[in-house]
Each structure stands twice: as C-alpha cells, then as structure tokens.
mmCIF file of C-alpha atoms and ligand atoms in Angstrom:
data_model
loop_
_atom_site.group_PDB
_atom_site.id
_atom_site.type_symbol
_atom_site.label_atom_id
_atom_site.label_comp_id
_atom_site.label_asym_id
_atom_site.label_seq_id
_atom_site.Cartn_x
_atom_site.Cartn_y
_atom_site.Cartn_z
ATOM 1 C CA UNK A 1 -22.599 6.867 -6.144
ATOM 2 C CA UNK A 2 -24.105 5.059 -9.765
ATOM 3 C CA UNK A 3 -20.811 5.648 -12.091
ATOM 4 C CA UNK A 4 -23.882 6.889 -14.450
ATOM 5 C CA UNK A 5 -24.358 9.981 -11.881
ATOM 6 C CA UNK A 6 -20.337 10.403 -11.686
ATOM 7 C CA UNK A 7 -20.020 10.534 -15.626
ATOM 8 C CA UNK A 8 -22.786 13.011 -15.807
ATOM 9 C CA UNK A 9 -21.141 15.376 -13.345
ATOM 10 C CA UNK A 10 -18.163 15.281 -15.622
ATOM 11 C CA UNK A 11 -19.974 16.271 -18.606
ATOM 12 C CA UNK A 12 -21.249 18.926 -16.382
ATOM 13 C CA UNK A 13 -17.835 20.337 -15.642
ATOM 14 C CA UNK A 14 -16.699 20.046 -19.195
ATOM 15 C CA UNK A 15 -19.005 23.026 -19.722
ATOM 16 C CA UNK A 16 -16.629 25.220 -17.545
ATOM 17 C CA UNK A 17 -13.720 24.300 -19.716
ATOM 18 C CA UNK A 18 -11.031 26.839 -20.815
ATOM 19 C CA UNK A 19 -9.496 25.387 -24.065
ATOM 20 C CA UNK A 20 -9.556 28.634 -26.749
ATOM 21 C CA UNK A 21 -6.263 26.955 -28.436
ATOM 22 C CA UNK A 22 -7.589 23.422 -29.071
ATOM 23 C CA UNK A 23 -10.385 23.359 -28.371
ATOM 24 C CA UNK A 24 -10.347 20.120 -26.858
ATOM 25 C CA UNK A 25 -12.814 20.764 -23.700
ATOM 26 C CA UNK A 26 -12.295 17.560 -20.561
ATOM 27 C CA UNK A 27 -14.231 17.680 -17.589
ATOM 28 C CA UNK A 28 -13.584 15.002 -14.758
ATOM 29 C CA UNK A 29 -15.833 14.325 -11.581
ATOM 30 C CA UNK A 30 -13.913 12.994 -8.793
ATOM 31 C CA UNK A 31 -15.091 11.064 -5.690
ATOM 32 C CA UNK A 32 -13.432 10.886 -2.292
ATOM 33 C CA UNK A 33 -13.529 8.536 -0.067
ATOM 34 C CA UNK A 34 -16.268 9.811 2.093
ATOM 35 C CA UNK A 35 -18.490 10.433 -0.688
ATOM 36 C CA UNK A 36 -17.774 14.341 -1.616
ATOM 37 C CA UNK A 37 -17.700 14.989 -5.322
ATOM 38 C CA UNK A 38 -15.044 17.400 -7.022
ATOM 39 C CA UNK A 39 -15.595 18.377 -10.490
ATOM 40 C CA UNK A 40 -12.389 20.078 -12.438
ATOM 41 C CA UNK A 41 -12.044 20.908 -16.197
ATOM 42 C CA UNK A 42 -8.906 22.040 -18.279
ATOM 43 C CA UNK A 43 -7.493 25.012 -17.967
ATOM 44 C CA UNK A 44 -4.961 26.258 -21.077
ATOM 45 C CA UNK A 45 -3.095 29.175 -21.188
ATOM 46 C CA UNK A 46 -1.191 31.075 -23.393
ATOM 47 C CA UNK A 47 2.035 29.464 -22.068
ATOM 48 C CA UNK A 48 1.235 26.320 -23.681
ATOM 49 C CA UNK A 49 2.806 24.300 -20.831
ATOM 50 C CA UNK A 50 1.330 26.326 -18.154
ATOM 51 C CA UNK A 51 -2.256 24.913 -18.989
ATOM 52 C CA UNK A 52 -3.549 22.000 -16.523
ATOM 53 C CA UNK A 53 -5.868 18.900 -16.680
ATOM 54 C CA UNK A 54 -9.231 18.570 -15.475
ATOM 55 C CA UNK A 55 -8.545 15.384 -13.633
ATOM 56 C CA UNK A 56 -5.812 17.494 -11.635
ATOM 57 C CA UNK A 57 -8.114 20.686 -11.454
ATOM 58 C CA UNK A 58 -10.339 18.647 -9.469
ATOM 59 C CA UNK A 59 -7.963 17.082 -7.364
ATOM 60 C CA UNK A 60 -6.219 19.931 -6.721
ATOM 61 C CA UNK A 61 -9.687 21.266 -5.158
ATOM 62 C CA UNK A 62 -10.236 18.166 -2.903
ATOM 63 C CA UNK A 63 -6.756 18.266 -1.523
ATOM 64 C CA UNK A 64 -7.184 22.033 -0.955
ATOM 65 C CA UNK A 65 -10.426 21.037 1.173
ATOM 66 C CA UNK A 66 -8.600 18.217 3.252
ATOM 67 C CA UNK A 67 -10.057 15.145 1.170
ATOM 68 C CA UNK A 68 -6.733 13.538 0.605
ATOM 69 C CA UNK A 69 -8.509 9.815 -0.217
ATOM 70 C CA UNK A 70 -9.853 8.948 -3.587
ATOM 71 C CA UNK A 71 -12.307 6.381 -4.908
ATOM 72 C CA UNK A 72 -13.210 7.394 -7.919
ATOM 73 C CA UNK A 73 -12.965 9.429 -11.076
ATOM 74 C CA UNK A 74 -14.740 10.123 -14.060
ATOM 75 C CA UNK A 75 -13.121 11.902 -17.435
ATOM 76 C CA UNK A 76 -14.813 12.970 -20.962
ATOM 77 C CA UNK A 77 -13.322 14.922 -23.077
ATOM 78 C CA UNK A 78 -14.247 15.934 -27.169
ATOM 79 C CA UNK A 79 -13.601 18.368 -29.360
ATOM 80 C CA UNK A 80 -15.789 21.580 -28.602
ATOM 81 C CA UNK A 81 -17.627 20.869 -32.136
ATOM 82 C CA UNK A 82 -17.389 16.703 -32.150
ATOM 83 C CA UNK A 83 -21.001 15.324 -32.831
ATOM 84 C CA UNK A 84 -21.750 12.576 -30.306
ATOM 85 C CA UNK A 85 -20.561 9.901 -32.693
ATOM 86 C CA UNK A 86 -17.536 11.763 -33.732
ATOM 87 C CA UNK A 87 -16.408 11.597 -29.866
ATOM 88 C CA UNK A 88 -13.609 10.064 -28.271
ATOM 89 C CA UNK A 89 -12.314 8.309 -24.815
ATOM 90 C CA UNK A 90 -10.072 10.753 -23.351
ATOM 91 C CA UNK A 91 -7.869 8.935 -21.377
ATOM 92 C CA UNK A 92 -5.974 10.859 -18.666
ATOM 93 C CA UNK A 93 -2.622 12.115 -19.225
ATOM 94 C CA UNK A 94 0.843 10.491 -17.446
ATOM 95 C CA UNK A 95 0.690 13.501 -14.919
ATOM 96 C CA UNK A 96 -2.663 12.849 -14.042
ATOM 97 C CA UNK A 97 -2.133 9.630 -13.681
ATOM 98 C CA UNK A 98 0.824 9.905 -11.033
ATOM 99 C CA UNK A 99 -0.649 12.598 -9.652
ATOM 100 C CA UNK A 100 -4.211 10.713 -8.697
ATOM 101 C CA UNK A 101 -1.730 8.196 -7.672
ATOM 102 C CA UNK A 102 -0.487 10.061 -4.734
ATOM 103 C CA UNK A 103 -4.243 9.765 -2.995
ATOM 104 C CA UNK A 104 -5.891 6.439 -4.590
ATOM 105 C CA UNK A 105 -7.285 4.221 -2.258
ATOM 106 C CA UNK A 106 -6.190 0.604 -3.241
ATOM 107 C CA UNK A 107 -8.794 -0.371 -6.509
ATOM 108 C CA UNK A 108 -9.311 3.211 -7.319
ATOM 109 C CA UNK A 109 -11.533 3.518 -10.479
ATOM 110 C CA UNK A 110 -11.333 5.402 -13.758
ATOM 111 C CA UNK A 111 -14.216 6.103 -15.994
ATOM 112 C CA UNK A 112 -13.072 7.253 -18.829
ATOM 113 C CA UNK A 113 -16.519 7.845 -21.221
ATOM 114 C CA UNK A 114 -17.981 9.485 -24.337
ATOM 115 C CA UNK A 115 -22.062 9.702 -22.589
ATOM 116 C CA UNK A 116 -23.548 8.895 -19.538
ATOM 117 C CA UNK A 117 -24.797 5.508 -21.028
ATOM 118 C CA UNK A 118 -23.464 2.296 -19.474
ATOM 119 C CA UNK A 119 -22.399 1.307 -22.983
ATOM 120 C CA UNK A 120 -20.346 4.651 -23.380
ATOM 121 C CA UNK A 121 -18.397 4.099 -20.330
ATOM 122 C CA UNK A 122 -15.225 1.922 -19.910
ATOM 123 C CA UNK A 123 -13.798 0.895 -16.417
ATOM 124 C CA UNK A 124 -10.013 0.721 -15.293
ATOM 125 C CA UNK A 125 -8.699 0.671 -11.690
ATOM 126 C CA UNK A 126 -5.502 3.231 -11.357
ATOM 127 C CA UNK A 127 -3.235 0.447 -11.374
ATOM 128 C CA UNK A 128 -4.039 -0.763 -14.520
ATOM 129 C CA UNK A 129 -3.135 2.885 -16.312
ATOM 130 C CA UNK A 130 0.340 2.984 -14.189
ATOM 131 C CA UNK A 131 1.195 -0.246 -13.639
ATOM 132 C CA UNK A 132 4.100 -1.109 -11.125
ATOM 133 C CA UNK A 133 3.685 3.068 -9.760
ATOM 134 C CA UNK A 134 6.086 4.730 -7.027
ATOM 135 C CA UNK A 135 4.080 6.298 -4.621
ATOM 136 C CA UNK A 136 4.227 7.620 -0.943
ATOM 137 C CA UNK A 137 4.681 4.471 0.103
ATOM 138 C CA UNK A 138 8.310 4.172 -1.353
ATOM 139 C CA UNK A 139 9.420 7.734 0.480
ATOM 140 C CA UNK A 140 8.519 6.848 4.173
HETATM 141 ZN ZN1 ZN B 201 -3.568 15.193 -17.466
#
C-alpha cells in the first residue's frame, strides 16, 4: 500500500477521535503484515490517565483479530481547530512505541505526517524511535 493511501486513512480515523479535554484529535492507520489495515484514534477520559493512543487503539484491534505482525503505521494528529499550516508532527508516545514494538516486523515504518502530500510526510523505521528496545525476544 502507497504510504499516501496509509496517511489518508489516518486522517480518516482522526475524525472518530474522542479528545473533549484537549482537544488534541490523532488518528493512526496501521498495516499488518498481510496487508489488512487497522485504523485507531485517541480515546480520553475523564480519568486523565485512563485515556489511550490511537496508535494503540488500532493495534489493540489487529491483535484482537489475530494479526499479530506489523509493517506499517501511519499517525497525524492537530489540534481540533489548527489551520493546515498551524499543524504539527505528532510523534507517537513512549507507550506506543514499546507497545508497536512487541509485533514489528524487522524495518517496521512510521509515518508520522501533517497531509497526505509526500512533502508532509516524514519516514522512521521503529528502531530508530526506540533505539536498542527489549522485546519478546529477550523473554524466551
Ligand atoms: Zn501513545
């Protein structure tokens, strides 16, 4: 799948974002392995630290349907009333991270974009946001 096509599908699911305390609304589009796409968006809460990340909203809903293998993953995130040139790259969080960690395939990407331009999107593997990671690996 064109990154382009994985971005967009984030912006989609920021639209389904729950964020009435910041206001800070983050969709992420996630690609397995085998080429199924799961979208996720934040979820807050009341309890502050109850709230969850897209990027782990989606992942959660892969795992859930037996895709334990991922490729790729795309993350926007803005203010609810950012213009387009007011927005920002919303990098995931150290959770995320680790938790994405637990099914990346080796290389695993990370779009982390403010449009579905080329230009707008920037390009990490997993291992360069946690460097030097523990993973399953280091348990069995
Ligand atoms: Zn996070």
């Amino acid at each position: 799948m064109d990154k382009k096509e994985l971005v967009r599908l984030a912006i989609e699911a920021r639209e389904s974002s729950y964020s009435p305390y910041s206001n800070f609304r983050v969709g992420a589009a996630l690609l397995t392995s085998g080429g199924k796409v799961y979208q996720g968006c934040n979820v807050e809460n009341a309890s502050y630290g109850a709230g969850i990340c897209a990027e782990r909203n989606a992942a959660l809903r892969a795992v859930f349907e037996g895709e334990k293998r991922f490729a790729e993953i795309a993350v926007v995130g803005w203010h609810r009333d950012a213009k387009p040139e007011e927005r920002g790259y919303a990098f995931p969080c150290g959770i995320c991270r680790q938790f994405l960690r637990e099914f990346a395939v080796p290389g695993m990407k990370v779009y982390v974009a403010v449009s579905e331009k080329e230009a707008d999107i920037r390009e990490y593997t997993l291992e360069q946001l946690l460097p030097e990671s523990f993973g399953p690996e280091d348990l069995l």
